[in-house]
Tab-separated table of C-alpha atoms and ligand atoms in Angstrom:
chain	number	residue	atom	x	y	z
L	1287	MET	CA	-133.079	-19.223	78.642
L	1288	LYS	CA	-136.970	-19.722	77.875
L	1289	LEU	CA	-138.917	-18.107	75.850
L	1290	ILE	CA	-142.789	-18.263	77.084
L	1291	LEU	CA	-145.056	-16.879	74.096
L	1292	LEU	CA	-148.072	-15.426	76.116
L	1293	GLY	CA	-149.996	-14.291	73.417
L	1294	SER	CA	-149.605	-15.111	69.418
L	1295	GLY	CA	-152.541	-12.407	68.356
L	1296	ALA	CA	-153.141	-9.047	67.129
L	1297	VAL	CA	-155.461	-6.666	67.432
L	1298	ARG	CA	-158.983	-7.968	67.120
L	1299	CYS	CA	-160.464	-10.010	70.227
L	1300	ASP	CA	-159.445	-13.676	69.413
L	1301	LEU	CA	-160.065	-16.328	72.060
L	1302	GLU	CA	-157.346	-18.706	70.477
L	1303	ARG	CA	-154.917	-16.095	69.960
L	1304	TRP	CA	-154.541	-13.188	72.854
L	1305	GLY	CA	-152.845	-9.972	72.548
L	1306	PRO	CA	-148.931	-9.381	71.738
L	1307	ALA	CA	-146.650	-10.183	75.096
L	1308	GLN	CA	-143.929	-13.107	75.683
L	1309	ILE	CA	-141.206	-14.012	78.503
L	1310	VAL	CA	-138.159	-14.475	78.364
L	1311	ARG	CA	-136.718	-16.478	81.552
L	1312	VAL	CA	-133.254	-16.137	82.365
L	1313	GLY	CA	-132.002	-18.361	85.799
L	1314	GLN	CA	-135.145	-17.125	87.768
L	1315	GLU	CA	-135.828	-13.961	85.976
L	1316	ASN	CA	-139.042	-13.421	83.895
L	1317	LEU	CA	-138.688	-10.840	82.129
L	1318	LEU	CA	-141.649	-9.438	80.331
L	1319	PHE	CA	-141.903	-7.503	76.168
L	1320	ASP	CA	-144.949	-6.401	75.987
L	1321	CYS	CA	-148.327	-6.762	77.738
L	1322	GLY	CA	-151.401	-7.244	75.437
L	1323	ARG	CA	-154.584	-8.588	75.384
L	1324	GLY	CA	-155.048	-10.804	78.189
L	1325	ALA	CA	-151.158	-11.281	79.377
L	1326	THR	CA	-151.420	-11.414	83.141
L	1327	MET	CA	-154.080	-14.414	82.320
L	1328	ARG	CA	-151.851	-16.225	79.890
L	1329	MET	CA	-149.078	-15.230	82.771
L	1330	THR	CA	-151.222	-16.898	85.597
L	1331	GLU	CA	-152.035	-20.014	83.414
L	1332	ALA	CA	-148.399	-20.526	82.478
L	1333	GLY	CA	-147.395	-19.877	86.487
L	1334	VAL	CA	-144.911	-16.810	86.054
L	1335	PRO	CA	-145.510	-14.796	89.431
L	1336	PHE	CA	-145.863	-11.932	87.432
L	1337	GLU	CA	-145.858	-9.289	90.909
L	1338	ALA	CA	-142.208	-10.848	91.344
L	1339	ILE	CA	-141.516	-9.312	87.512
L	1340	ARG	CA	-138.706	-6.543	87.648
L	1341	ARG	CA	-138.412	-5.361	84.176
L	1342	VAL	CA	-140.805	-4.918	81.405
L	1343	PHE	CA	-140.099	-3.790	77.940
L	1344	PHE	CA	-142.071	-2.091	75.297
L	1345	THR	CA	-142.043	-2.690	71.889
L	1346	HIS	CA	-144.360	-0.028	70.654
L	1347	HIS	CA	-147.554	1.943	72.258
L	1348	HIS	CA	-149.704	0.773	69.800
L	1349	TYR	CA	-152.938	-0.384	72.249
L	1350	ASP	CA	-152.488	-4.387	70.987
L	1351	HIS	CA	-148.882	-4.186	72.923
L	1352	ASN	CA	-149.542	-2.417	76.323
L	1353	CYS	CA	-153.483	-2.590	76.948
L	1354	ASP	CA	-153.031	-5.338	80.080
L	1355	PHE	CA	-150.659	-3.050	81.569
L	1356	PRO	CA	-152.518	-1.268	83.966
L	1357	TYR	CA	-153.867	-4.321	85.076
L	1358	PHE	CA	-150.437	-6.166	85.246
L	1359	PHE	CA	-149.106	-2.953	87.079
L	1360	LEU	CA	-151.584	-2.445	89.826
L	1361	THR	CA	-152.431	-6.238	90.353
L	1362	GLY	CA	-149.020	-6.572	90.983
L	1363	TRP	CA	-149.262	-4.156	93.842
L	1364	VAL	CA	-152.132	-6.011	95.536
L	1365	LEU	CA	-150.212	-9.067	95.685
L	1366	LYS	CA	-147.410	-7.438	97.109
L	1367	ARG	CA	-144.741	-6.773	94.911
L	1368	ASN	CA	-142.606	-4.346	96.717
L	1369	PHE	CA	-140.303	-2.736	94.611
L	1370	PRO	CA	-140.516	0.017	91.959
L	1371	LEU	CA	-140.919	-1.788	88.754
L	1372	GLU	CA	-138.615	-0.779	85.599
L	1373	ILE	CA	-140.019	-0.066	82.248
L	1374	TYR	CA	-138.044	0.326	79.758
L	1375	GLY	CA	-139.410	1.380	75.938
L	1376	PRO	CA	-139.252	3.739	72.938
L	1377	ARG	CA	-140.081	7.350	73.045
L	1378	GLY	CA	-143.180	7.485	74.867
L	1379	THR	CA	-142.940	5.130	77.064
L	1380	GLU	CA	-142.255	7.461	80.554
L	1381	ARG	CA	-145.543	9.911	79.300
L	1382	PHE	CA	-147.569	6.477	79.068
L	1383	CYS	CA	-146.622	5.461	82.923
L	1384	ARG	CA	-147.310	8.554	83.955
L	1385	GLY	CA	-150.787	9.224	82.458
L	1386	LEU	CA	-151.499	5.947	83.519
L	1387	PHE	CA	-150.337	6.134	87.149
L	1388	GLU	CA	-150.399	10.062	87.883
L	1389	VAL	CA	-153.725	10.904	86.083
L	1390	ALA	CA	-155.883	7.765	84.899
L	1391	TYR	CA	-155.138	5.922	88.274
L	1392	GLU	CA	-154.085	8.689	90.467
L	1393	ASP	CA	-157.002	8.641	92.891
L	1394	ASP	CA	-157.422	4.625	92.763
L	1395	ILE	CA	-153.813	4.527	93.612
L	1396	ASN	CA	-153.985	7.159	96.411
L	1397	SER	CA	-157.124	5.449	97.927
L	1398	ARG	CA	-154.464	2.190	98.742
L	1399	ARG	CA	-151.702	3.610	99.494
L	1400	HIS	CA	-150.777	3.305	103.137
L	1401	HIS	CA	-153.052	1.150	103.704
L	1402	PRO	CA	-151.960	-1.253	105.413
L	1403	LEU	CA	-153.047	-4.500	103.113
L	1404	TYR	CA	-150.521	-2.737	100.255
L	1405	THR	CA	-146.963	-2.041	100.153
L	1406	GLU	CA	-145.154	1.387	100.053
L	1407	ARG	CA	-142.897	0.687	97.047
L	1408	GLY	CA	-145.234	-1.657	94.918
L	1409	CYS	CA	-147.000	1.233	93.411
L	1410	GLU	CA	-143.851	2.955	92.364
L	1411	TYR	CA	-141.925	2.515	88.874
L	1412	VAL	CA	-138.823	3.913	87.107
L	1413	ALA	CA	-139.497	4.386	83.421
L	1414	ARG	CA	-137.167	4.872	80.512
L	1415	ASP	CA	-137.315	6.164	77.252
L	1416	VAL	CA	-134.946	4.476	75.173
L	1417	LEU	CA	-133.273	7.214	72.816
L	1418	GLU	CA	-129.962	6.129	71.708
L	1419	ASP	CA	-129.497	4.445	68.923
L	1420	GLU	CA	-128.971	1.265	70.347
L	1421	TRP	CA	-128.546	0.586	74.039
L	1422	THR	CA	-127.869	-2.276	76.826
L	1423	LEU	CA	-128.810	-3.246	79.651
L	1424	ALA	CA	-127.220	-5.145	81.938
L	1425	GLY	CA	-129.062	-7.902	84.139
L	1426	ASP	CA	-128.099	-10.467	86.348
L	1427	GLY	CA	-126.358	-13.004	83.931
L	1428	TYR	CA	-128.004	-11.695	81.236
L	1429	THR	CA	-127.966	-8.475	78.686
L	1430	VAL	CA	-130.747	-7.071	77.026
L	1431	ARG	CA	-129.257	-5.153	73.440
L	1432	MET	CA	-132.184	-2.762	72.309
L	1433	VAL	CA	-131.976	-1.138	68.838
L	1434	HIS	CA	-134.665	0.930	67.370
L	1435	THR	CA	-136.563	-0.305	64.001
L	1436	LEU	CA	-139.273	1.351	61.943
L	1437	HIS	CA	-143.035	0.740	62.138
L	1438	LYS	CA	-145.303	3.914	61.521
L	1439	PRO	CA	-142.121	6.416	61.911
L	1440	HIS	CA	-142.441	10.285	62.838
L	1441	ILE	CA	-145.382	8.918	65.056
L	1442	LEU	CA	-144.872	5.949	66.950
L	1443	ASP	CA	-141.107	5.112	67.803
L	1444	ASN	CA	-140.289	1.077	67.705
L	1445	LEU	CA	-137.598	-0.986	68.960
L	1446	ALA	CA	-136.152	-4.817	69.277
L	1447	PHE	CA	-134.674	-6.801	71.603
L	1448	ARG	CA	-131.992	-8.936	71.860
L	1449	VAL	CA	-131.288	-10.996	75.584
L	1450	GLU	CA	-128.086	-13.332	75.649
L	1451	ALA	CA	-127.370	-15.674	77.811
L	1452	ALA	CA	-124.850	-17.765	78.913
L	1453	GLY	CA	-123.966	-17.489	74.760
L	1454	LYS	CA	-127.552	-17.717	73.776
L	1455	SER	CA	-129.791	-15.352	72.084
L	1456	ILE	CA	-133.331	-14.481	71.873
L	1457	VAL	CA	-134.453	-11.532	69.766
L	1458	VAL	CA	-137.893	-9.802	70.410
L	1459	ALA	CA	-139.129	-8.019	67.849
L	1460	GLY	CA	-142.457	-5.683	67.840
L	1461	ASP	CA	-144.540	-4.926	64.635
L	1462	ASN	CA	-142.089	-3.564	61.998
L	1463	ILE	CA	-140.554	-3.297	58.093
L	1464	ILE	CA	-137.298	-4.780	57.785
L	1465	THR	CA	-134.450	-2.519	58.289
L	1466	PRO	CA	-130.242	-2.983	58.914
L	1467	ALA	CA	-130.729	-2.484	62.579
L	1468	LEU	CA	-133.166	-5.131	62.897
L	1469	MET	CA	-131.328	-7.748	60.884
L	1470	ASP	CA	-127.828	-7.154	62.737
L	1471	LEU	CA	-129.578	-7.303	65.819
L	1472	ALA	CA	-131.104	-10.389	64.895
L	1473	ALA	CA	-127.980	-12.305	63.121
L	1474	GLY	CA	-127.201	-15.588	64.487
L	1475	CYS	CA	-129.653	-15.370	66.790
L	1476	ASP	CA	-130.921	-18.660	68.378
L	1477	VAL	CA	-134.458	-17.612	68.287
L	1478	LEU	CA	-136.148	-14.840	66.417
L	1479	VAL	CA	-139.776	-14.066	67.553
L	1480	HIS	CA	-141.315	-12.205	65.001
L	1481	GLU	CA	-144.830	-10.852	63.914
L	1482	CYS	CA	-146.698	-12.659	60.712
L	1483	THR	CA	-149.195	-10.467	60.553
L	1484	PHE	CA	-151.127	-10.147	57.057
L	1485	PRO	CA	-150.776	-12.395	53.911
L	1486	THR	CA	-147.871	-11.098	51.656
L	1487	GLU	CA	-150.255	-9.840	48.881
L	1488	ARG	CA	-152.120	-7.831	51.412
L	1489	ILE	CA	-149.518	-5.911	52.928
L	1490	GLU	CA	-147.808	-5.669	49.253
L	1491	ASN	CA	-150.993	-3.720	48.345
L	1492	ALA	CA	-152.289	-2.590	51.061
L	1493	LYS	CA	-151.827	1.328	52.074
L	1494	TRP	CA	-150.490	0.673	55.554
L	1495	GLY	CA	-148.293	-2.132	53.871
L	1496	SER	CA	-145.141	-0.032	54.566
L	1497	PHE	CA	-145.636	-0.599	58.691
L	1498	HIS	CA	-145.295	-4.703	58.599
L	1499	THR	CA	-142.670	-7.572	57.305
L	1500	SER	CA	-144.619	-10.013	54.648
L	1501	PRO	CA	-144.192	-13.786	55.649
L	1502	ARG	CA	-141.920	-14.112	52.328
L	1503	ALA	CA	-139.909	-11.581	52.842
L	1504	LEU	CA	-139.198	-11.801	56.654
L	1505	GLY	CA	-138.392	-15.832	55.695
L	1506	LYS	CA	-135.911	-14.394	53.133
L	1507	TRP	CA	-133.994	-12.055	55.430
L	1508	ALA	CA	-134.077	-14.539	58.727
L	1509	LYS	CA	-133.007	-17.151	56.269
L	1510	GLU	CA	-129.849	-15.007	55.171
L	1511	ARG	CA	-129.074	-13.677	58.424
L	1512	GLY	CA	-128.884	-17.404	59.760
L	1513	VAL	CA	-131.628	-17.055	62.191
L	1514	LYS	CA	-131.592	-20.458	63.535
L	1515	ARG	CA	-135.389	-20.748	64.927
L	1516	LEU	CA	-137.861	-18.858	63.905
L	1517	VAL	CA	-141.389	-18.267	66.079
L	1518	LEU	CA	-144.016	-16.678	63.951
L	1519	LYS	CA	-146.419	-14.201	65.790
L	1520	HIS	CA	-148.785	-11.521	65.621
L	1521	PHE	CA	-151.767	-13.024	63.490
L	1522	ALA	CA	-154.555	-11.203	62.844
L	1523	VAL	CA	-156.971	-13.455	62.135
L	1524	GLN	CA	-160.104	-12.456	60.363
L	1525	PRO	CA	-162.092	-13.128	57.477
L	1526	GLY	CA	-159.677	-14.078	54.136
L	1527	VAL	CA	-156.464	-14.418	56.785
L	1528	GLU	CA	-155.528	-17.411	58.175
L	1529	VAL	CA	-152.651	-18.456	60.036
L	1530	GLU	CA	-151.172	-21.644	57.537
L	1531	PRO	CA	-151.056	-19.883	54.183
L	1532	MET	CA	-149.005	-17.088	56.089
L	1533	ALA	CA	-146.600	-19.774	57.681
L	1534	GLN	CA	-146.433	-21.295	54.221
L	1535	GLU	CA	-144.955	-18.275	52.835
L	1536	VAL	CA	-142.287	-17.829	55.329
L	1537	ARG	CA	-141.646	-22.120	54.610
L	1538	ALA	CA	-140.716	-21.017	50.924
L	1539	GLU	CA	-137.949	-19.108	52.476
L	1540	PHE	CA	-137.616	-21.159	55.600
L	1541	GLY	CA	-138.058	-23.997	55.270
L	1542	GLY	CA	-137.348	-27.294	58.115
L	1543	GLU	CA	-137.522	-27.560	61.148
L	1544	GLY	CA	-136.478	-23.967	62.712
L	1545	LEU	CA	-140.106	-22.737	62.016
L	1546	ILE	CA	-142.159	-22.781	64.499
L	1547	VAL	CA	-145.904	-21.298	64.242
L	1548	GLY	CA	-146.675	-19.536	67.298
L	1549	ARG	CA	-149.243	-20.111	69.280
L	1550	ASP	CA	-150.464	-18.801	73.342
L	1551	LEU	CA	-148.645	-20.389	75.923
L	1552	LEU	CA	-145.878	-22.057	73.392
L	1553	GLU	CA	-142.477	-22.476	75.616
L	1554	LEU	CA	-138.977	-22.694	73.648
L	1555	ASP	CA	-135.935	-23.992	75.721
L	1556	VAL	CA	-133.110	-22.143	74.290
I	818	ZN	ZN1	-149.656	-4.891	66.896
I	819	ZN	ZN1	-147.913	-2.165	65.927
């Protein structure tokens, strides 16, 4: 398996760190997890033929995690995708897709449909809201296990994913606080890709601090649960928020070579 971190940034525009998105490659198949700002451009840079992607997974529907998705979907169709895209995500995923492709882009899609330049099925999709406490999708030589995690409860549902293939595992989390379900999902994994949004002090003292995990708490639980390599992402770089001091906070708990400070287009063989 291979992890390609497409974007290591968060909400704000940052030319070095684009929005949340990552690819997990299993054999020949590229699975896309989140599709934030510039994801399609980063896929192009990474040499990922995004029109061949069959399965997309959303952690949650904050716009920093899905704003590139209409571009990805429609340009994939332009590039001759000829099968319905499978989309998996938390509650609200089907509604999100319906709003995009049956409301916002309905006229665009109808203007291209049945035109000889466009395939018949590339504008179709199958979206599934994962409502079960835990659900596993089987693929060609891999499985994707999904559990719900807490980010902005009661408003936004939120998922984390564990991809397993040939005895190896990559866990992709979105934005979240620490929960038993997430810790159990990530226990003993080869790679955990996890947010490192703000410094510990800011998270502990902010009103919205309950939406995110602090760097120190992340390092501690990842260590306790036997995570082998921890990739940090979703840095909210802005005045007063810098990556290295946050990484140091994680390092105090999760030291050694297992800690990887994510950057755009980072590739990791697993
Ligand atoms: Zn986010
Ligand atoms: Zn979020």
